[in-house]
CSV table of C-alpha atoms and ligand atoms in Angstrom, one decimal:
chain,number,residue,atom,x,y,z
A,1,MET,CA,-35.5,-9.7,-7.3
A,2,ASN,CA,-38.8,-7.8,-6.7
A,3,ALA,CA,-39.6,-4.0,-7.7
A,4,VAL,CA,-37.7,-1.8,-5.3
A,5,ALA,CA,-40.1,1.2,-6.1
A,6,ASN,CA,-40.4,4.0,-3.4
A,7,TYR,CA,-37.6,2.8,-1.1
A,8,ASN,CA,-35.5,4.8,1.5
A,9,PHE,CA,-31.9,5.4,0.9
A,10,ALA,CA,-30.6,1.9,1.3
A,11,TYR,CA,-33.9,0.4,1.2
A,12,LEU,CA,-34.4,-0.1,5.0
A,13,ASP,CA,-36.5,2.6,6.8
A,14,GLU,CA,-34.9,4.7,9.6
A,15,GLN,CA,-36.5,3.0,12.3
A,16,THR,CA,-35.4,-0.4,11.1
A,17,LYS,CA,-31.7,1.0,10.4
A,18,ARG,CA,-31.7,2.2,13.8
A,19,MET,CA,-32.7,-0.9,15.7
A,20,ILE,CA,-29.9,-2.7,13.6
A,21,ARG,CA,-27.6,-0.2,14.2
A,22,ARG,CA,-28.3,-0.5,18.1
A,23,ALA,CA,-27.8,-4.3,17.9
A,24,ILE,CA,-24.4,-3.3,15.9
A,25,LEU,CA,-22.9,-1.3,18.6
A,26,LYS,CA,-23.7,-4.1,21.0
A,27,ALA,CA,-22.1,-6.7,18.9
A,28,VAL,CA,-19.0,-4.5,18.8
A,29,ALA,CA,-19.0,-4.3,22.3
A,30,ILE,CA,-19.4,-7.8,22.8
A,31,PRO,CA,-17.1,-9.9,20.7
A,32,GLY,CA,-18.6,-12.9,19.4
A,33,TYR,CA,-21.9,-12.6,21.2
A,34,GLN,CA,-24.9,-12.7,18.9
A,35,VAL,CA,-27.4,-10.1,19.4
A,36,PRO,CA,-31.0,-11.0,18.5
A,37,PHE,CA,-32.6,-8.4,16.0
A,38,SER,CA,-35.7,-7.9,14.5
A,39,SER,CA,-35.3,-9.1,10.6
A,40,ARG,CA,-36.6,-7.6,8.0
A,41,GLU,CA,-38.0,-8.9,4.8
A,42,MET,CA,-35.9,-8.0,2.0
A,43,PRO,CA,-36.6,-8.0,-1.8
A,44,MET,CA,-34.6,-11.3,-2.2
A,45,PRO,CA,-34.9,-14.7,-0.9
A,46,TYR,CA,-33.4,-16.0,2.6
A,47,GLY,CA,-30.8,-17.6,0.8
A,48,TRP,CA,-29.4,-14.8,-0.9
A,49,GLY,CA,-27.8,-13.2,2.5
A,50,THR,CA,-30.7,-11.3,3.7
A,51,GLY,CA,-28.6,-11.0,7.2
A,52,GLY,CA,-25.9,-9.4,5.4
A,53,VAL,CA,-27.8,-7.2,3.1
A,54,GLN,CA,-29.5,-5.9,6.5
A,55,VAL,CA,-26.3,-5.1,7.8
A,56,THR,CA,-24.6,-3.3,4.8
A,57,ALA,CA,-27.9,-1.4,4.3
A,58,SER,CA,-27.5,0.0,7.9
A,59,ILE,CA,-24.1,1.0,7.8
A,60,ILE,CA,-23.3,1.9,4.2
A,61,GLY,CA,-23.2,5.7,3.2
A,62,PRO,CA,-23.0,8.0,0.2
A,63,ASP,CA,-19.3,7.9,0.4
A,64,ASP,CA,-18.9,3.8,0.5
A,65,VAL,CA,-17.4,1.7,-1.9
A,66,LEU,CA,-18.7,-1.5,-2.0
A,67,LYS,CA,-17.6,-5.0,-3.2
A,68,VAL,CA,-19.6,-8.2,-2.9
A,69,ILE,CA,-18.1,-11.7,-3.3
A,70,ASP,CA,-19.8,-15.3,-3.3
A,71,GLN,CA,-17.1,-17.9,-2.9
A,72,GLY,CA,-14.2,-15.8,-3.9
A,73,ALA,CA,-15.9,-14.3,-7.0
A,74,ASP,CA,-17.3,-10.7,-7.7
A,75,ASP,CA,-19.3,-12.2,-11.1
A,76,THR,CA,-21.6,-14.9,-9.7
A,77,THR,CA,-25.4,-13.9,-9.9
A,78,ASN,CA,-25.8,-13.4,-6.5
A,79,ALA,CA,-22.6,-11.3,-6.0
A,80,VAL,CA,-23.8,-9.2,-8.9
A,81,SER,CA,-27.3,-8.9,-8.0
A,82,ILE,CA,-26.6,-7.4,-4.6
A,83,ARG,CA,-24.1,-5.3,-6.1
A,84,ALA,CA,-26.6,-3.7,-8.3
A,85,PHE,CA,-29.4,-3.7,-5.6
A,86,PHE,CA,-27.0,-1.4,-3.7
A,87,ALA,CA,-26.0,0.8,-6.6
A,88,LYS,CA,-29.5,1.2,-7.3
A,89,VAL,CA,-30.8,1.8,-3.5
A,90,ALA,CA,-27.8,3.7,-2.2
A,91,GLN,CA,-26.5,5.2,-5.3
A,92,VAL,CA,-22.9,4.0,-4.1
A,93,GLN,CA,-19.8,3.3,-5.8
A,94,THR,CA,-19.1,-0.4,-6.6
A,95,THR,CA,-15.9,-2.2,-7.3
A,96,THR,CA,-14.5,-5.8,-7.6
A,97,HIS,CA,-11.1,-4.5,-6.0
A,98,THR,CA,-10.5,-5.3,-2.5
A,99,ALA,CA,-7.9,-2.8,-2.2
A,100,GLU,CA,-10.7,-0.1,-3.0
A,101,ALA,CA,-13.6,-1.4,-1.0
A,102,THR,CA,-14.6,0.4,2.1
A,103,ILE,CA,-17.2,-2.5,2.6
A,104,ILE,CA,-16.8,-5.9,1.5
A,105,GLN,CA,-20.0,-7.9,1.5
A,106,THR,CA,-19.2,-12.0,1.5
A,107,ARG,CA,-21.1,-15.3,1.5
A,108,HIS,CA,-17.7,-17.4,1.9
A,109,ARG,CA,-14.5,-16.1,1.5
A,110,ILE,CA,-12.1,-13.5,3.1
A,111,PRO,CA,-10.3,-12.0,0.6
A,112,GLU,CA,-6.6,-13.0,-0.2
A,113,ARG,CA,-5.1,-9.2,0.2
A,114,LYS,CA,-5.0,-8.3,3.7
A,115,LEU,CA,-7.7,-6.2,4.8
A,116,GLU,CA,-6.8,-2.6,6.0
A,117,ALA,CA,-7.8,-0.4,8.9
A,118,GLY,CA,-11.1,1.5,7.9
A,119,GLN,CA,-12.4,-1.6,6.1
A,120,ILE,CA,-15.8,-3.3,7.1
A,121,LEU,CA,-16.2,-7.0,5.9
A,122,VAL,CA,-19.8,-7.9,6.4
A,123,TYR,CA,-20.7,-11.7,6.2
A,124,GLN,CA,-23.8,-13.2,5.2
A,125,VAL,CA,-24.3,-16.1,7.7
A,126,PRO,CA,-26.8,-18.9,7.8
A,127,ILE,CA,-26.5,-20.3,10.8
A,128,PRO,CA,-25.2,-18.3,13.4
A,129,GLU,CA,-24.9,-20.8,16.3
A,130,PRO,CA,-22.2,-22.9,16.8
A,131,LEU,CA,-23.7,-25.0,19.5
A,132,ARG,CA,-26.9,-25.7,17.3
A,133,PHE,CA,-26.0,-29.3,15.9
A,134,LEU,CA,-25.2,-30.1,19.8
A,135,GLU,CA,-28.1,-28.6,21.2
A,136,PRO,CA,-31.1,-27.5,18.9
A,137,ARG,CA,-33.0,-25.7,21.6
A,138,GLU,CA,-32.2,-21.9,21.7
A,139,THR,CA,-32.9,-21.5,25.3
A,140,GLU,CA,-30.2,-24.1,25.8
A,141,THR,CA,-27.4,-22.9,23.8
A,142,ARG,CA,-27.9,-19.3,25.3
A,143,LYS,CA,-27.5,-20.7,28.6
A,144,MET,CA,-24.2,-22.4,27.6
A,145,HIS,CA,-22.6,-19.3,26.1
A,146,ALA,CA,-23.8,-17.4,29.3
A,147,LEU,CA,-21.8,-20.4,31.5
A,148,GLU,CA,-19.1,-20.4,29.0
A,149,GLU,CA,-20.0,-24.3,29.0
A,150,TYR,CA,-18.1,-25.5,25.8
A,151,GLY,CA,-17.1,-28.7,26.5
A,152,LEU,CA,-19.5,-30.5,24.4
A,153,MET,CA,-18.1,-28.6,21.3
A,154,HIS,CA,-14.9,-29.9,22.3
A,155,VAL,CA,-16.3,-33.3,22.6
A,156,LYS,CA,-17.4,-33.4,19.2
A,157,LEU,CA,-14.3,-32.5,17.6
A,158,TYR,CA,-12.6,-35.0,19.7
A,159,GLU,CA,-14.8,-37.6,18.4
A,160,ASP,CA,-13.9,-36.2,14.8
A,161,ILE,CA,-10.4,-37.1,15.6
A,162,ALA,CA,-11.3,-40.6,17.1
A,163,ARG,CA,-13.2,-41.3,14.0
A,164,HIS,CA,-11.1,-39.7,11.1
A,165,GLY,CA,-7.7,-39.3,12.6
A,166,ARG,CA,-8.1,-35.7,12.3
A,167,ILE,CA,-10.6,-33.1,12.9
A,168,ALA,CA,-12.9,-33.3,9.7
A,169,THR,CA,-14.5,-30.1,9.9
A,170,THR,CA,-13.5,-27.9,7.0
A,171,TYR,CA,-15.9,-24.9,6.8
A,172,ALA,CA,-17.8,-23.0,9.5
A,173,TYR,CA,-14.9,-24.3,11.8
A,174,PRO,CA,-15.7,-22.8,15.3
A,175,VAL,CA,-13.3,-20.0,16.8
A,176,LYS,CA,-13.0,-18.8,20.2
A,177,VAL,CA,-13.3,-14.9,20.4
A,178,GLU,CA,-10.8,-12.8,22.7
A,179,GLY,CA,-11.1,-15.8,24.9
A,180,ARG,CA,-14.6,-15.7,25.7
A,181,TYR,CA,-17.7,-16.8,23.1
A,182,VAL,CA,-17.2,-19.3,20.8
A,183,MET,CA,-18.4,-18.4,17.4
A,184,ASP,CA,-19.5,-19.7,14.1
A,185,PRO,CA,-17.3,-18.0,11.4
A,186,SER,CA,-20.2,-18.3,8.8
A,187,PRO,CA,-19.7,-21.0,5.8
A,188,THR,CA,-16.1,-19.6,5.3
A,189,PRO,CA,-13.5,-22.6,4.8
A,190,LYS,CA,-11.3,-22.9,7.5
A,191,PHE,CA,-8.4,-21.9,5.4
A,192,ASP,CA,-9.7,-18.3,6.2
A,193,ASN,CA,-9.9,-18.7,10.0
A,194,PRO,CA,-6.5,-17.3,10.9
A,195,LYS,CA,-7.6,-14.2,8.3
A,196,MET,CA,-10.3,-13.3,11.2
A,197,HIS,CA,-7.5,-13.5,13.9
A,198,ARG,CA,-6.2,-9.8,14.9
A,199,SER,CA,-7.9,-8.7,11.4
A,200,GLU,CA,-7.2,-4.6,10.7
A,201,ALA,CA,-10.7,-4.7,9.5
A,202,LEU,CA,-13.9,-4.5,11.4
A,203,GLN,CA,-16.0,-7.7,11.0
A,204,LEU,CA,-19.8,-7.8,11.1
A,205,PHE,CA,-22.0,-11.0,10.6
A,206,GLY,CA,-25.6,-10.9,9.6
A,207,ALA,CA,-28.0,-14.0,9.9
A,208,GLY,CA,-31.3,-12.9,8.4
A,209,ARG,CA,-33.3,-16.0,9.0
A,210,GLU,CA,-32.2,-16.5,12.6
A,211,HIS,CA,-32.4,-12.8,13.3
A,212,ARG,CA,-28.8,-12.6,14.7
A,213,ILE,CA,-26.0,-10.2,14.4
A,214,TYR,CA,-22.3,-10.6,16.0
A,215,ALA,CA,-18.9,-8.7,15.5
A,216,VAL,CA,-15.2,-9.1,15.6
A,217,PRO,CA,-13.5,-5.5,16.0
A,218,PRO,CA,-10.1,-5.0,14.8
A,219,HIS,CA,-7.1,-6.3,16.5
A,220,THR,CA,-9.3,-9.2,18.3
A,221,ASP,CA,-7.9,-12.4,19.3
A,222,VAL,CA,-10.0,-15.3,17.2
A,223,VAL,CA,-8.5,-18.7,17.6
A,224,SER,CA,-9.7,-22.2,16.1
A,225,LEU,CA,-10.6,-24.4,18.8
A,226,ASP,CA,-8.0,-27.4,18.8
A,227,PHE,CA,-6.1,-29.7,21.1
A,228,GLU,CA,-2.8,-30.0,21.7
A,229,ASP,CA,-2.1,-33.1,20.3
A,230,HIS,CA,-4.1,-32.1,17.3
A,231,PRO,CA,-3.6,-28.6,16.5
A,232,PHE,CA,-5.4,-26.6,14.1
A,233,GLU,CA,-4.3,-26.7,10.6
A,234,ILE,CA,-5.6,-24.9,7.4
A,235,GLN,CA,-5.9,-27.0,4.0
A,236,HIS,CA,-2.8,-27.2,1.9
A,237,PHE,CA,-2.9,-27.2,-1.8
A,238,GLU,CA,-0.3,-29.4,-3.7
A,239,HIS,CA,0.0,-27.0,-6.9
A,240,PRO,CA,0.0,-23.2,-7.2
A,241,CYS,CA,-2.8,-21.2,-9.1
A,242,ALA,CA,-2.8,-22.6,-12.8
A,243,LEU,CA,-3.5,-19.3,-13.8
A,244,CYS,CA,-1.2,-16.7,-11.7
A,245,GLY,CA,1.2,-19.3,-9.7
A,246,ALA,CA,-0.1,-17.9,-6.6
A,247,GLU,CA,0.8,-20.2,-3.4
A,248,GLN,CA,-1.0,-20.3,0.1
A,249,VAL,CA,-4.0,-19.2,-1.5
A,250,TYR,CA,-7.5,-21.2,-1.6
A,251,LEU,CA,-7.8,-22.7,-4.7
A,252,ASP,CA,-10.8,-24.2,-6.5
A,253,GLU,CA,-10.9,-27.1,-8.8
A,254,VAL,CA,-12.2,-26.3,-12.5
A,255,ILE,CA,-13.4,-28.8,-14.9
A,256,LEU,CA,-11.8,-28.2,-18.1
A,257,ASP,CA,-13.3,-30.8,-20.3
A,258,ASP,CA,-15.2,-34.2,-20.3
A,259,ARG,CA,-12.0,-36.4,-20.3
A,260,GLY,CA,-11.2,-35.5,-16.5
A,261,GLY,CA,-9.2,-32.6,-17.5
A,262,HIS,CA,-9.0,-30.1,-14.4
A,263,MET,CA,-7.0,-27.3,-13.1
A,264,TYR,CA,-6.8,-25.7,-9.7
A,265,VAL,CA,-7.0,-21.6,-9.4
A,266,CYS,CA,-7.5,-19.0,-7.0
A,267,SER,CA,-11.1,-18.9,-5.6
A,268,ASP,CA,-10.2,-15.2,-5.2
A,269,THR,CA,-10.9,-13.8,-8.5
A,270,ASP,CA,-9.8,-10.2,-7.6
A,271,HIS,CA,-6.5,-11.6,-6.4
A,272,CYS,CA,-6.0,-13.7,-9.4
A,273,GLU,CA,-6.5,-11.1,-12.0
A,274,GLU,CA,-4.4,-8.4,-10.0
A,275,ARG,CA,-1.7,-11.1,-10.0
A,276,ARG,CA,-1.6,-11.9,-13.6
A,277,GLU,CA,-1.9,-8.1,-14.5
A,278,ALA,CA,1.2,-7.9,-12.4
A,279,GLY,CA,3.0,-10.2,-14.8
A,280,HIS,CA,2.6,-13.5,-12.5
A,281,VAL,CA,1.8,-16.6,-14.8
A,282,GLY,CA,0.7,-19.8,-13.5
A,283,VAL,CA,1.4,-23.2,-15.7
A,284,LEU,CA,-1.8,-22.9,-17.9
A,285,GLY,CA,-1.1,-19.4,-18.4
A,286,MET,CA,2.4,-20.2,-19.6
A,287,GLN,CA,0.9,-22.8,-22.1
A,288,GLU,CA,-1.3,-20.4,-23.2
A,289,ALA,CA,1.4,-17.8,-23.7
A,290,ALA,CA,3.5,-20.5,-25.7
A,291,GLU,CA,0.3,-21.3,-28.1
B,1,MET,CA,-46.8,22.9,17.9
B,2,LEU,CA,-43.6,23.4,15.5
B,3,SER,CA,-41.0,21.5,15.4
B,4,HIS,CA,-38.7,24.5,16.0
B,5,ASP,CA,-40.3,24.7,19.5
B,6,PHE,CA,-37.8,21.9,20.7
B,7,GLY,CA,-35.4,22.9,18.3
B,8,ALA,CA,-34.2,21.5,15.0
B,9,GLY,CA,-33.4,17.9,14.3
B,10,PHE,CA,-30.9,16.6,11.6
B,11,ALA,CA,-30.9,19.1,8.4
B,12,ASP,CA,-30.9,15.7,6.2
B,13,PRO,CA,-32.0,12.9,8.8
B,14,VAL,CA,-30.8,9.8,6.5
B,15,VAL,CA,-27.5,11.0,5.8
B,16,ASP,CA,-26.5,12.7,8.8
B,17,ALA,CA,-28.0,9.8,10.9
B,18,GLN,CA,-25.9,7.4,9.0
B,19,ALA,CA,-22.8,9.6,9.2
B,20,ALA,CA,-23.1,9.8,13.1
B,21,PHE,CA,-24.0,6.3,13.3
B,22,ARG,CA,-20.6,5.3,11.6
B,23,ALA,CA,-18.8,7.8,14.1
B,24,PHE,CA,-20.0,5.5,16.7
B,25,LEU,CA,-19.7,2.4,15.1
B,26,ASP,CA,-15.9,3.5,14.8
B,27,ALA,CA,-15.4,5.1,18.2
B,28,LEU,CA,-16.7,1.3,19.6
B,29,ALA,CA,-14.9,-0.7,16.8
B,30,ASN,CA,-11.5,1.5,18.1
B,31,PRO,CA,-11.7,2.3,21.8
B,32,GLY,CA,-10.1,5.5,22.7
B,33,THR,CA,-9.8,6.9,19.4
B,34,GLN,CA,-11.8,10.5,18.3
B,35,GLN,CA,-14.0,9.9,15.7
B,36,LYS,CA,-15.7,13.3,14.0
B,37,LEU,CA,-19.5,13.4,14.9
B,38,ALA,CA,-20.6,14.5,11.4
B,39,GLY,CA,-24.0,15.7,10.8
B,40,SER,CA,-24.8,17.2,14.0
B,41,SER,CA,-28.1,18.7,14.9
B,42,ASP,CA,-28.4,22.2,16.5
B,43,GLY,CA,-30.0,20.6,19.4
B,44,SER,CA,-31.4,22.9,21.8
B,45,ALA,CA,-30.3,25.4,24.4
B,46,ALA,CA,-30.3,22.7,27.0
B,47,LEU,CA,-29.0,20.0,24.8
B,48,GLY,CA,-25.7,20.0,23.4
B,49,ARG,CA,-25.2,19.2,19.7
B,50,GLU,CA,-23.3,16.1,20.2
B,51,LEU,CA,-26.0,14.6,22.7
B,52,ALA,CA,-28.7,15.8,20.3
B,53,SER,CA,-27.2,13.8,17.5
B,54,THR,CA,-26.6,10.6,19.5
B,55,LEU,CA,-30.4,11.1,20.5
B,56,LEU,CA,-31.4,11.6,16.9
B,57,THR,CA,-29.1,8.6,15.3
B,58,LEU,CA,-29.8,6.3,18.1
B,59,SER,CA,-33.0,6.6,20.1
B,60,ASP,CA,-36.8,6.3,19.0
B,61,HIS,CA,-40.0,4.8,20.5
B,62,ASP,CA,-38.3,1.2,21.0
B,63,THR,CA,-35.7,2.7,23.4
B,64,THR,CA,-36.0,4.0,27.2
B,65,ILE,CA,-33.8,6.8,28.2
B,66,TRP,CA,-32.6,8.5,31.1
B,67,LEU,CA,-31.7,12.3,31.6
B,68,SER,CA,-29.3,13.9,33.7
B,69,PRO,CA,-30.7,16.6,35.9
B,70,ALA,CA,-29.8,19.5,33.4
B,71,LEU,CA,-31.3,17.6,30.6
B,72,ASP,CA,-34.7,16.7,32.7
B,73,VAL,CA,-36.4,20.0,31.6
B,74,ASP,CA,-39.1,20.7,29.0
B,75,ALA,CA,-37.4,21.8,26.4
B,76,VAL,CA,-35.2,18.6,26.0
B,77,LYS,CA,-38.0,16.3,27.1
B,78,GLY,CA,-40.0,18.1,24.2
B,79,PHE,CA,-37.0,17.7,21.9
B,80,VAL,CA,-36.9,13.9,22.7
B,81,GLY,CA,-40.7,13.6,22.4
B,82,PHE,CA,-41.1,15.4,19.5
B,83,HIS,CA,-37.9,13.9,17.4
B,84,THR,CA,-37.6,10.6,18.6
B,85,GLY,CA,-40.7,9.3,20.6
B,86,ALA,CA,-38.3,7.6,23.2
B,87,SER,CA,-39.5,7.3,26.7
B,88,VAL,CA,-37.8,9.2,29.4
B,89,VAL,CA,-37.4,6.9,32.6
B,90,ASP,CA,-36.1,8.3,35.9
B,91,ASP,CA,-33.9,5.5,36.7
B,92,PRO,CA,-30.9,4.6,34.9
B,93,ALA,CA,-31.3,0.9,35.6
B,94,LYS,CA,-34.4,1.0,33.2
B,95,ALA,CA,-32.6,3.1,30.2
B,96,ASN,CA,-31.1,1.6,27.0
B,97,PHE,CA,-29.3,4.8,26.9
B,98,ALA,CA,-28.6,7.3,29.8
B,99,PHE,CA,-27.4,10.8,28.7
B,100,VAL,CA,-25.5,13.3,30.9
B,101,ALA,CA,-24.7,16.8,30.1
B,102,LEU,CA,-21.9,18.9,30.7
B,103,GLY,CA,-21.6,19.3,34.4
B,104,ASP,CA,-23.7,16.8,35.4
B,105,ALA,CA,-22.5,13.8,37.3
B,106,MET,CA,-22.3,10.4,35.5
B,107,PRO,CA,-24.6,8.0,37.1
B,108,GLU,CA,-22.4,5.2,38.9
B,109,LEU,CA,-22.0,2.5,36.3
B,110,ALA,CA,-23.4,-0.2,38.6
B,111,ARG,CA,-26.5,1.6,39.0
B,112,CYS,CA,-27.5,1.3,35.4
B,113,ASN,CA,-28.8,-1.9,33.5
B,114,LEU,CA,-25.6,-4.2,33.5
B,115,GLY,CA,-27.2,-6.9,31.2
B,116,THR,CA,-27.7,-10.3,32.1
B,117,GLN,CA,-25.6,-13.4,31.6
B,118,GLU,CA,-28.2,-14.3,28.4
B,119,TYR,CA,-28.6,-11.2,27.4
B,120,PRO,CA,-25.6,-9.0,28.0
B,121,ASP,CA,-26.7,-6.7,25.1
B,122,ARG,CA,-29.7,-5.1,27.1
B,123,SER,CA,-27.2,-3.1,29.2
B,124,THR,CA,-27.3,0.6,29.5
B,125,THR,CA,-25.2,2.7,27.0
B,126,ILE,CA,-24.0,5.8,28.7
B,127,VAL,CA,-23.4,9.2,26.6
B,128,VAL,CA,-21.5,11.7,28.6
B,129,GLU,CA,-20.7,15.1,27.5
B,130,VAL,CA,-17.4,16.1,28.9
B,131,PRO,CA,-15.4,19.4,28.7
B,132,ALA,CA,-12.7,18.1,26.6
B,133,LEU,CA,-11.5,14.7,25.3
B,134,ASP,CA,-7.8,15.7,25.6
B,135,GLY,CA,-5.9,17.4,28.7
B,136,GLY,CA,-7.2,15.3,31.5
B,137,ALA,CA,-5.1,12.5,33.7
B,138,GLU,CA,-4.0,10.1,31.2
B,139,LEU,CA,-5.3,6.2,31.2
B,140,VAL,CA,-4.1,3.4,29.0
B,141,LEU,CA,-6.4,0.9,27.4
B,142,ARG,CA,-6.0,-2.5,26.1
B,143,GLY,CA,-8.7,-4.9,24.2
B,144,PRO,CA,-10.5,-5.8,21.4
B,145,GLY,CA,-10.3,-2.8,18.7
B,146,ILE,CA,-6.7,-2.0,20.1
B,147,ARG,CA,-3.7,-3.1,18.6
B,148,GLU,CA,-1.4,-2.8,21.6
B,149,THR,CA,-2.5,-0.2,23.9
B,150,GLN,CA,-4.3,3.2,23.4
B,151,ALA,CA,-3.9,6.1,25.4
B,152,ILE,CA,-6.9,8.5,26.3
B,153,SER,CA,-7.3,11.8,28.5
B,154,PRO,CA,-10.5,12.6,28.5
B,155,VAL,CA,-11.7,15.9,31.2
B,156,GLY,CA,-14.4,15.2,33.6
B,157,LEU,CA,-14.5,11.7,34.4
B,158,PRO,CA,-15.8,11.0,38.0
B,159,ALA,CA,-12.8,10.9,40.6
B,160,ASP,CA,-13.5,7.1,41.2
B,161,PHE,CA,-13.9,6.3,37.2
B,162,VAL,CA,-10.8,3.8,37.1
B,163,ALA,CA,-12.2,1.8,40.1
B,164,GLN,CA,-15.8,1.7,38.7
B,165,TRP,CA,-14.8,1.0,35.2
B,166,GLY,CA,-12.6,-1.9,36.8
B,167,GLU,CA,-15.9,-3.4,38.5
B,168,ASN,CA,-17.6,-2.9,34.8
B,169,ARG,CA,-14.7,-4.9,33.3
B,170,GLU,CA,-14.9,-7.8,35.6
B,171,LEU,CA,-19.0,-8.2,34.7
B,172,PHE,CA,-17.7,-9.0,31.1
B,173,PRO,CA,-19.7,-9.8,29.2
B,174,ARG,CA,-22.1,-8.0,31.3
B,175,GLY,CA,-21.6,-4.0,31.5
B,176,VAL,CA,-22.3,-0.9,30.3
B,177,ASP,CA,-20.8,0.7,27.4
B,178,LEU,CA,-19.6,4.8,27.2
B,179,LEU,CA,-19.4,7.3,24.5
B,180,LEU,CA,-17.6,10.2,25.7
B,181,VAL,CA,-18.8,13.5,23.5
B,182,ALA,CA,-16.9,17.1,23.1
B,183,GLY,CA,-16.0,19.5,20.5
B,184,GLY,CA,-18.1,17.9,17.5
B,185,GLN,CA,-16.1,14.4,18.2
B,186,VAL,CA,-16.9,11.0,20.1
B,187,MET,CA,-14.9,8.6,21.8
B,188,GLY,CA,-16.0,4.9,23.0
B,189,LEU,CA,-15.2,3.0,25.7
B,190,PRO,CA,-16.9,-0.5,25.0
B,191,ARG,CA,-17.0,-2.8,28.3
B,192,SER,CA,-14.4,-5.1,26.7
B,193,SER,CA,-11.8,-2.2,27.0
B,194,ARG,CA,-9.4,-2.5,30.2
B,195,ILE,CA,-7.9,0.2,31.9
B,196,VAL,CA,-4.5,-1.1,32.5
B,197,GLU,CA,-2.6,1.8,33.7
B,198,ALA,CA,-3.8,4.8,35.3
C,1,ZN,ZN1,-4.5,-17.0,-9.4
């Protein structure tokens, strides 16, 4: 990360914050619509979620408590760096506990713990346009959104069914917001789509390279696209978390050795730790205890 | 000229603008609720504290603003020019923000910039100083940001407001957004809100 000497509070200058804040307010008023904004250079590469960082920098205040996750983990390089960045440029308190955070910036996952009123979830979005792979021209996708022409999207999903017998998309699975805009929920696994539906929290999305901000206010309908004969389904995991025994959570495969040994554990590390602290034990945790 | 000729800006411009922005964000994300507009500027004699805070937080030389007749005076235009650099326009249809002083009539919603189908975000945000956010006729809202319904009773809306808002809602995703301010509080009515009972 480059030097961030002589920065304003939260790094961005006030003029930039005002521009981004105006875009955020319009995004909230038009749920699911992508508001263009003039993205700024941040002292980190684009792949690091500069859109999310700019949104967080524009909303954060001295009383906020910030959590940053990459996949579901607080301790990856990306999450640690962004958290350290805001601790330095905005002197805010940071946390790894979902319940304590007022702002949660995320790259992929939505925490397993139900978010509460007053919390803001900020997504780092690489590709905000759900129609991009159907139509590369921005002028055309804008027209399609304007006219609510989403037939091609359904055709694409149906082709999936024809080819694979099911909708094969597992990440960035398109949703319809409040019955109007089709929206890309960023590279979250489709497992998390139902958590966006009528969430108590405000959800803000920032795409730095693509210069777009969009939003889902609390209590807003977010419905995954599907078909009557092929309804939307989330991923199911056969085993509970090996460490904490949690079921109905998103699991990551962890390789244990070079002989093919592996286990499935919570992707949300905070959720897993809290469960273990509360005394929940998974299969592997039991072995450890027995050894 | 000295800044106090135009009234003071924020005591702490960075922190106060952030706090005020969060009030606007919470107001529009939770339509019909009242949010404390912290970090108020004193404004000037002709410009109430809440309108002054809104101006300072959201406008700058990239924005166009329309001022209602009571605000269309040198003291306020001086405040706007000195503290924000925003261009004052004579037609709400050209304005990013329309500011309406206590007692002045709100511009007809349809006369403001309603945005386009491709760029609905380019519409006007109307900021209206009302006598009170409670105590008027009850309206019941539904829409994004509202769990079931939200009752509001602001005082001082135009007599035909319910009809005007209904037409505005029909234009969705086009349409204006409304911020009502009074007594150090702000209430938001984004275009997505529907008045279901009046
Ligand atoms: Zn676990």
